[in-house]
């Protein structure tokens, strides 16, 4: 039998570590990815800052980073992480790698959602003499807000997934808990306890995301 | 609202030129580098649009109408020629330099292009926010504009809760927010049913008459031109093939394109099929004459009758447009050959006459 008086607090602190890593990564990757995604969108052909070379350059970087499996990226980024964060280990090192890994996925999500904005409203704003920077912040982003929220919600699941591998560099979290105390000790109950917590977490995020998107989209 | 313009001047615009096209060409380059294709969307157009008028531009799909208006506010740069708005040369300007001109030009669209993330009031307020109006002034202006387009009760609605006609009226209110001098309307009624079209056209007419705003009205429907345009330019393959006052174009279309547009609303001249039918039913001499104010066709026909020439009206229609009547009638003339010939000669002398081949 498992002693949950010991395991319980450990699970809780693992949850805390996961929440911390996911939240900070979501914020950083969300912002950086938004910038890159907007960059991809506006430099596209026919868009307000059309620029082929810049678009292709960003595209190349995105396509280069995206397919790298996260566990490999985590290891490969080691030296860079050390330069930036000061250490290769622990939650902050994990956050750095997760941010790099996630921001390019965010960039694609953002680009795709912005492409669904009716070019007609952009044209309307241009006809009013609104500057291109203003068009991005006051027309394009607000018009795409509903789908963007759904995209970010989807992203949380991906980041949670990444965070499970953070145990590999000693960052703890629910994935680490499940692997170390469950899988490696052939203790299915512990593994499934971690799974249950993750499922509940993701469900909650999805619920909130859906609600917000519905509100924004008035449906 | 802004001071109403002198209605007389509005009806008979002799105001200064507000938009001047001089030999303007717009070429689009499309396709991949290997297979470049050039489309000349606007081809050597010279036009003058005067302050206070409603200037219609009509043409079939692909004629270059949308491109032509989009040049005026610089949404597309011109390829060659000169284009001035209020004396400001638009050609060769950067996007940032165009901002002040664009604030003087409102634009409405076929698909309305309202911001779906903003309410009706939010849409109308948007250009005011961008122009840096303080909040209380914005609010008063929005109320005034919604009142003008008859949508005061809809301020808090979102675009998807409105009918097409209502959406276009929001579009008009938004375009007028910063008191432009010129309004560009690209197929502004083409997505609407006939009743709603009339409703929107009436609002546009009030924009012109009460606010003195010059309107460039793009359409492919001659009915729209007939309803409110003072002048009209007919476009075909990127060129303006004919332009003049609406009455002139309706009464005396010179090109085939203009004639087809006119006959799409005035069915006064028989088309080929109808001519065939007329030929079967009538065996006398068939002539088509233009009628109009001061053309005394009755007099000629009575003189003919005195010499035994009978006539039947086989086809025709007469309309009144801006107090001038015009149209055409197709007569069958029956009688002794020389007497009929005299009637035909006399008619040709007083008006345009075309003979329907036997
Ligand atoms: N951005 C563009 N790139 C390439 N070709 C274009 C572009 N915009 C317009 N064209 C071409 O220019 C020509 C004129 O198009 P335009 O849209 O001005 O016609 P239109 O008279 O407004 O037609 P419609 O009644 O269908 O709106 C067409 O051959 C069109 O394919
Ligand atoms: Mg068009």
mmCIF file of C-alpha atoms in Angstrom, chain B residues 118-348:
data_model
loop_
_atom_site.group_PDB
_atom_site.id
_atom_site.type_symbol
_atom_site.label_atom_id
_atom_site.label_comp_id
_atom_site.label_asym_id
_atom_site.label_seq_id
_atom_site.Cartn_x
_atom_site.Cartn_y
_atom_site.Cartn_z
ATOM 1 C CA UNK B 118 -16.929 46.352 -31.761
ATOM 2 C CA UNK B 119 -20.484 47.490 -31.268
ATOM 3 C CA UNK B 120 -22.278 49.814 -33.645
ATOM 4 C CA UNK B 121 -21.226 52.770 -31.505
ATOM 5 C CA UNK B 122 -17.711 51.312 -31.215
ATOM 6 C CA UNK B 123 -17.401 51.098 -34.984
ATOM 7 C CA UNK B 124 -18.436 54.713 -35.461
ATOM 8 C CA UNK B 125 -16.228 55.826 -32.592
ATOM 9 C CA UNK B 126 -13.146 54.041 -33.881
ATOM 10 C CA UNK B 127 -11.934 56.654 -36.401
ATOM 11 C CA UNK B 128 -12.546 59.386 -33.806
ATOM 12 C CA UNK B 129 -10.361 57.549 -31.304
ATOM 13 C CA UNK B 130 -7.613 57.257 -33.882
ATOM 14 C CA UNK B 131 -7.932 60.949 -34.618
ATOM 15 C CA UNK B 132 -7.453 61.678 -30.933
ATOM 16 C CA UNK B 133 -10.872 63.100 -30.063
ATOM 17 C CA UNK B 134 -11.572 63.384 -26.317
ATOM 18 C CA UNK B 135 -14.123 60.971 -24.928
ATOM 19 C CA UNK B 136 -17.060 63.332 -24.359
ATOM 20 C CA UNK B 137 -16.756 64.795 -27.857
ATOM 21 C CA UNK B 138 -16.565 61.313 -29.314
ATOM 22 C CA UNK B 139 -19.725 60.301 -27.558
ATOM 23 C CA UNK B 140 -21.655 63.327 -28.800
ATOM 24 C CA UNK B 141 -20.393 62.837 -32.343
ATOM 25 C CA UNK B 142 -21.317 59.139 -32.376
ATOM 26 C CA UNK B 143 -24.841 59.965 -31.190
ATOM 27 C CA UNK B 144 -25.183 62.623 -33.870
ATOM 28 C CA UNK B 145 -23.992 60.286 -36.628
ATOM 29 C CA UNK B 146 -26.215 57.401 -35.562
ATOM 30 C CA UNK B 147 -29.133 59.797 -35.509
ATOM 31 C CA UNK B 148 -28.286 60.917 -39.038
ATOM 32 C CA UNK B 149 -28.361 57.357 -40.380
ATOM 33 C CA UNK B 150 -31.409 56.454 -38.300
ATOM 34 C CA UNK B 151 -29.756 53.913 -36.008
ATOM 35 C CA UNK B 152 -29.846 55.663 -32.641
ATOM 36 C CA UNK B 153 -31.521 52.689 -31.007
ATOM 37 C CA UNK B 154 -28.858 50.272 -32.194
ATOM 38 C CA UNK B 155 -25.748 51.781 -30.601
ATOM 39 C CA UNK B 156 -25.101 48.789 -28.346
ATOM 40 C CA UNK B 157 -25.712 46.087 -30.961
ATOM 41 C CA UNK B 158 -22.978 44.113 -32.656
ATOM 42 C CA UNK B 159 -22.769 44.052 -36.469
ATOM 43 C CA UNK B 160 -24.056 40.482 -36.724
ATOM 44 C CA UNK B 161 -27.310 41.611 -35.125
ATOM 45 C CA UNK B 162 -28.044 44.029 -37.977
ATOM 46 C CA UNK B 163 -29.563 43.623 -41.437
ATOM 47 C CA UNK B 164 -27.473 44.399 -44.508
ATOM 48 C CA UNK B 165 -29.003 47.826 -44.959
ATOM 49 C CA UNK B 166 -28.397 48.681 -41.322
ATOM 50 C CA UNK B 167 -24.796 47.492 -41.559
ATOM 51 C CA UNK B 168 -24.211 49.744 -44.531
ATOM 52 C CA UNK B 169 -25.712 52.669 -42.661
ATOM 53 C CA UNK B 170 -23.257 52.004 -39.819
ATOM 54 C CA UNK B 171 -20.544 51.919 -42.487
ATOM 55 C CA UNK B 172 -21.697 55.311 -43.714
ATOM 56 C CA UNK B 173 -21.774 56.769 -40.193
ATOM 57 C CA UNK B 174 -18.264 55.436 -39.554
ATOM 58 C CA UNK B 175 -16.979 56.826 -42.851
ATOM 59 C CA UNK B 176 -18.432 60.246 -42.039
ATOM 60 C CA UNK B 177 -17.148 60.374 -38.465
ATOM 61 C CA UNK B 178 -14.190 62.649 -39.075
ATOM 62 C CA UNK B 179 -16.152 64.894 -41.495
ATOM 63 C CA UNK B 180 -14.463 63.938 -44.758
ATOM 64 C CA UNK B 181 -14.939 66.042 -47.879
ATOM 65 C CA UNK B 182 -15.158 63.029 -50.137
ATOM 66 C CA UNK B 183 -16.892 59.678 -49.776
ATOM 67 C CA UNK B 184 -15.864 56.660 -51.843
ATOM 68 C CA UNK B 185 -18.600 54.057 -52.203
ATOM 69 C CA UNK B 186 -17.521 50.817 -53.869
ATOM 70 C CA UNK B 187 -20.570 48.730 -54.778
ATOM 71 C CA UNK B 188 -22.135 49.932 -51.570
ATOM 72 C CA UNK B 189 -25.552 48.505 -52.428
ATOM 73 C CA UNK B 190 -24.586 45.428 -54.418
ATOM 74 C CA UNK B 191 -25.108 43.059 -51.503
ATOM 75 C CA UNK B 192 -28.564 44.464 -50.792
ATOM 76 C CA UNK B 193 -32.079 43.764 -52.036
ATOM 77 C CA UNK B 194 -33.869 46.426 -54.135
ATOM 78 C CA UNK B 195 -35.803 48.000 -51.240
ATOM 79 C CA UNK B 196 -32.753 48.193 -48.998
ATOM 80 C CA UNK B 197 -30.749 49.546 -51.917
ATOM 81 C CA UNK B 198 -33.161 52.463 -52.187
ATOM 82 C CA UNK B 199 -32.951 53.052 -48.440
ATOM 83 C CA UNK B 200 -29.145 53.241 -48.544
ATOM 84 C CA UNK B 201 -29.167 55.387 -51.690
ATOM 85 C CA UNK B 202 -31.444 57.834 -49.938
ATOM 86 C CA UNK B 203 -28.983 58.108 -47.066
ATOM 87 C CA UNK B 204 -26.169 58.711 -49.574
ATOM 88 C CA UNK B 205 -28.229 61.376 -51.276
ATOM 89 C CA UNK B 206 -28.722 63.111 -47.931
ATOM 90 C CA UNK B 207 -24.990 62.861 -47.253
ATOM 91 C CA UNK B 208 -24.469 64.704 -50.508
ATOM 92 C CA UNK B 209 -27.247 67.283 -50.246
ATOM 93 C CA UNK B 210 -27.349 68.017 -46.550
ATOM 94 C CA UNK B 211 -23.660 67.679 -45.735
ATOM 95 C CA UNK B 212 -22.282 68.761 -49.099
ATOM 96 C CA UNK B 213 -20.001 65.734 -49.318
ATOM 97 C CA UNK B 214 -18.766 64.730 -52.768
ATOM 98 C CA UNK B 215 -19.454 61.068 -53.501
ATOM 99 C CA UNK B 216 -17.741 58.710 -55.922
ATOM 100 C CA UNK B 217 -20.213 55.928 -56.475
ATOM 101 C CA UNK B 218 -18.996 52.681 -58.029
ATOM 102 C CA UNK B 219 -21.655 50.348 -59.333
ATOM 103 C CA UNK B 220 -22.537 47.877 -62.031
ATOM 104 C CA UNK B 221 -26.222 48.750 -61.789
ATOM 105 C CA UNK B 222 -27.519 51.550 -63.976
ATOM 106 C CA UNK B 223 -30.508 51.885 -61.639
ATOM 107 C CA UNK B 224 -28.176 53.134 -58.929
ATOM 108 C CA UNK B 225 -26.670 55.699 -61.293
ATOM 109 C CA UNK B 226 -30.115 56.806 -62.398
ATOM 110 C CA UNK B 227 -31.277 57.188 -58.816
ATOM 111 C CA UNK B 228 -28.636 59.573 -57.514
ATOM 112 C CA UNK B 229 -25.639 60.268 -59.776
ATOM 113 C CA UNK B 230 -25.081 63.706 -61.327
ATOM 114 C CA UNK B 231 -22.259 62.562 -63.565
ATOM 115 C CA UNK B 232 -21.285 59.159 -64.743
ATOM 116 C CA UNK B 233 -18.186 57.603 -66.249
ATOM 117 C CA UNK B 234 -18.522 54.331 -68.124
ATOM 118 C CA UNK B 235 -15.528 52.015 -67.765
ATOM 119 C CA UNK B 236 -14.479 49.163 -69.958
ATOM 120 C CA UNK B 237 -11.160 47.283 -69.942
ATOM 121 C CA UNK B 238 -9.595 49.832 -67.625
ATOM 122 C CA UNK B 239 -10.536 52.811 -69.780
ATOM 123 C CA UNK B 240 -13.199 55.430 -69.319
ATOM 124 C CA UNK B 241 -14.985 55.005 -72.626
ATOM 125 C CA UNK B 242 -17.612 57.645 -72.049
ATOM 126 C CA UNK B 243 -18.480 60.221 -69.448
ATOM 127 C CA UNK B 244 -20.897 63.055 -69.008
ATOM 128 C CA UNK B 245 -23.927 64.147 -67.063
ATOM 129 C CA UNK B 246 -26.244 61.296 -66.172
ATOM 130 C CA UNK B 247 -29.012 62.810 -68.287
ATOM 131 C CA UNK B 248 -26.684 63.009 -71.281
ATOM 132 C CA UNK B 249 -25.538 59.438 -70.998
ATOM 133 C CA UNK B 250 -29.097 58.216 -70.624
ATOM 134 C CA UNK B 251 -30.444 60.323 -73.458
ATOM 135 C CA UNK B 252 -27.503 59.985 -75.834
ATOM 136 C CA UNK B 253 -25.273 57.006 -75.047
ATOM 137 C CA UNK B 254 -22.523 56.869 -77.670
ATOM 138 C CA UNK B 255 -20.689 53.610 -76.985
ATOM 139 C CA UNK B 256 -22.113 50.124 -77.124
ATOM 140 C CA UNK B 257 -21.300 49.593 -73.443
ATOM 141 C CA UNK B 258 -23.158 52.723 -72.402
ATOM 142 C CA UNK B 259 -26.093 51.786 -74.599
ATOM 143 C CA UNK B 260 -26.302 48.350 -73.027
ATOM 144 C CA UNK B 261 -26.265 49.853 -69.536
ATOM 145 C CA UNK B 262 -28.933 52.368 -70.454
ATOM 146 C CA UNK B 263 -31.139 49.732 -72.038
ATOM 147 C CA UNK B 264 -30.757 47.597 -68.905
ATOM 148 C CA UNK B 265 -33.023 50.074 -67.151
ATOM 149 C CA UNK B 266 -34.816 51.807 -70.020
ATOM 150 C CA UNK B 267 -36.344 49.258 -72.307
ATOM 151 C CA UNK B 268 -37.179 51.730 -75.007
ATOM 152 C CA UNK B 269 -35.112 50.306 -77.876
ATOM 153 C CA UNK B 270 -35.926 46.813 -79.191
ATOM 154 C CA UNK B 271 -33.055 44.340 -79.000
ATOM 155 C CA UNK B 272 -32.256 41.877 -81.800
ATOM 156 C CA UNK B 273 -34.805 39.273 -80.735
ATOM 157 C CA UNK B 274 -37.490 41.878 -80.401
ATOM 158 C CA UNK B 275 -36.631 43.317 -83.817
ATOM 159 C CA UNK B 276 -37.163 39.870 -85.336
ATOM 160 C CA UNK B 277 -40.540 39.618 -83.713
ATOM 161 C CA UNK B 278 -41.432 43.144 -84.871
ATOM 162 C CA UNK B 279 -40.439 42.266 -88.424
ATOM 163 C CA UNK B 280 -42.783 39.306 -88.416
ATOM 164 C CA UNK B 281 -45.696 41.357 -87.113
ATOM 165 C CA UNK B 282 -45.170 44.522 -89.166
ATOM 166 C CA UNK B 283 -44.685 44.750 -92.899
ATOM 167 C CA UNK B 284 -44.360 48.532 -93.343
ATOM 168 C CA UNK B 285 -41.201 50.565 -92.970
ATOM 169 C CA UNK B 286 -39.858 50.364 -89.391
ATOM 170 C CA UNK B 287 -37.917 53.292 -87.930
ATOM 171 C CA UNK B 288 -36.575 53.970 -84.428
ATOM 172 C CA UNK B 289 -36.497 57.630 -83.414
ATOM 173 C CA UNK B 290 -35.164 59.265 -80.275
ATOM 174 C CA UNK B 291 -37.707 61.437 -78.533
ATOM 175 C CA UNK B 292 -37.073 64.207 -76.076
ATOM 176 C CA UNK B 293 -38.211 67.612 -74.958
ATOM 177 C CA UNK B 294 -38.798 69.911 -77.916
ATOM 178 C CA UNK B 295 -38.736 67.182 -80.537
ATOM 179 C CA UNK B 296 -42.057 67.594 -82.367
ATOM 180 C CA UNK B 297 -42.597 64.109 -83.718
ATOM 181 C CA UNK B 298 -46.377 64.514 -83.572
ATOM 182 C CA UNK B 299 -46.211 67.442 -85.999
ATOM 183 C CA UNK B 300 -44.274 65.439 -88.575
ATOM 184 C CA UNK B 301 -46.624 62.497 -88.255
ATOM 185 C CA UNK B 302 -49.743 64.686 -88.704
ATOM 186 C CA UNK B 303 -48.233 66.191 -91.862
ATOM 187 C CA UNK B 304 -47.615 62.664 -93.097
ATOM 188 C CA UNK B 305 -51.150 61.637 -92.250
ATOM 189 C CA UNK B 306 -52.420 64.459 -94.467
ATOM 190 C CA UNK B 307 -50.608 62.728 -97.358
ATOM 191 C CA UNK B 308 -52.071 59.338 -96.495
ATOM 192 C CA UNK B 309 -49.156 57.959 -94.403
ATOM 193 C CA UNK B 310 -50.482 55.888 -91.499
ATOM 194 C CA UNK B 311 -48.348 54.922 -88.551
ATOM 195 C CA UNK B 312 -48.418 52.404 -85.688
ATOM 196 C CA UNK B 313 -46.281 52.587 -82.579
ATOM 197 C CA UNK B 314 -44.598 49.200 -82.504
ATOM 198 C CA UNK B 315 -42.226 49.621 -79.559
ATOM 199 C CA UNK B 316 -40.874 52.285 -77.250
ATOM 200 C CA UNK B 317 -40.594 54.006 -73.926
ATOM 201 C CA UNK B 318 -40.164 57.503 -72.578
ATOM 202 C CA UNK B 319 -38.669 58.328 -69.202
ATOM 203 C CA UNK B 320 -38.070 61.411 -67.201
ATOM 204 C CA UNK B 321 -34.738 61.891 -65.497
ATOM 205 C CA UNK B 322 -33.925 65.017 -63.526
ATOM 206 C CA UNK B 323 -36.723 66.914 -65.287
ATOM 207 C CA UNK B 324 -35.667 65.975 -68.775
ATOM 208 C CA UNK B 325 -37.675 63.480 -70.750
ATOM 209 C CA UNK B 326 -36.082 61.143 -73.237
ATOM 210 C CA UNK B 327 -36.546 57.755 -74.737
ATOM 211 C CA UNK B 328 -37.277 56.289 -78.120
ATOM 212 C CA UNK B 329 -40.190 55.095 -80.204
ATOM 213 C CA UNK B 330 -40.306 52.539 -82.980
ATOM 214 C CA UNK B 331 -42.871 53.333 -85.680
ATOM 215 C CA UNK B 332 -44.226 51.360 -88.534
ATOM 216 C CA UNK B 333 -44.993 53.699 -91.441
ATOM 217 C CA UNK B 334 -47.440 52.572 -94.122
ATOM 218 C CA UNK B 335 -48.323 54.523 -97.266
ATOM 219 C CA UNK B 336 -47.184 55.554 -100.697
ATOM 220 C CA UNK B 337 -43.357 55.217 -100.968
ATOM 221 C CA UNK B 338 -42.404 58.847 -101.672
ATOM 222 C CA UNK B 339 -44.749 60.163 -98.966
ATOM 223 C CA UNK B 340 -43.245 57.701 -96.422
ATOM 224 C CA UNK B 341 -39.753 58.757 -97.528
ATOM 225 C CA UNK B 342 -40.644 62.404 -96.898
ATOM 226 C CA UNK B 343 -41.804 61.565 -93.375
ATOM 227 C CA UNK B 344 -38.552 59.643 -92.738
ATOM 228 C CA UNK B 345 -36.476 62.554 -94.061
ATOM 229 C CA UNK B 346 -38.335 65.057 -91.922
ATOM 230 C CA UNK B 347 -37.933 62.881 -88.784
ATOM 231 C CA UNK B 348 -34.194 62.486 -89.465
#
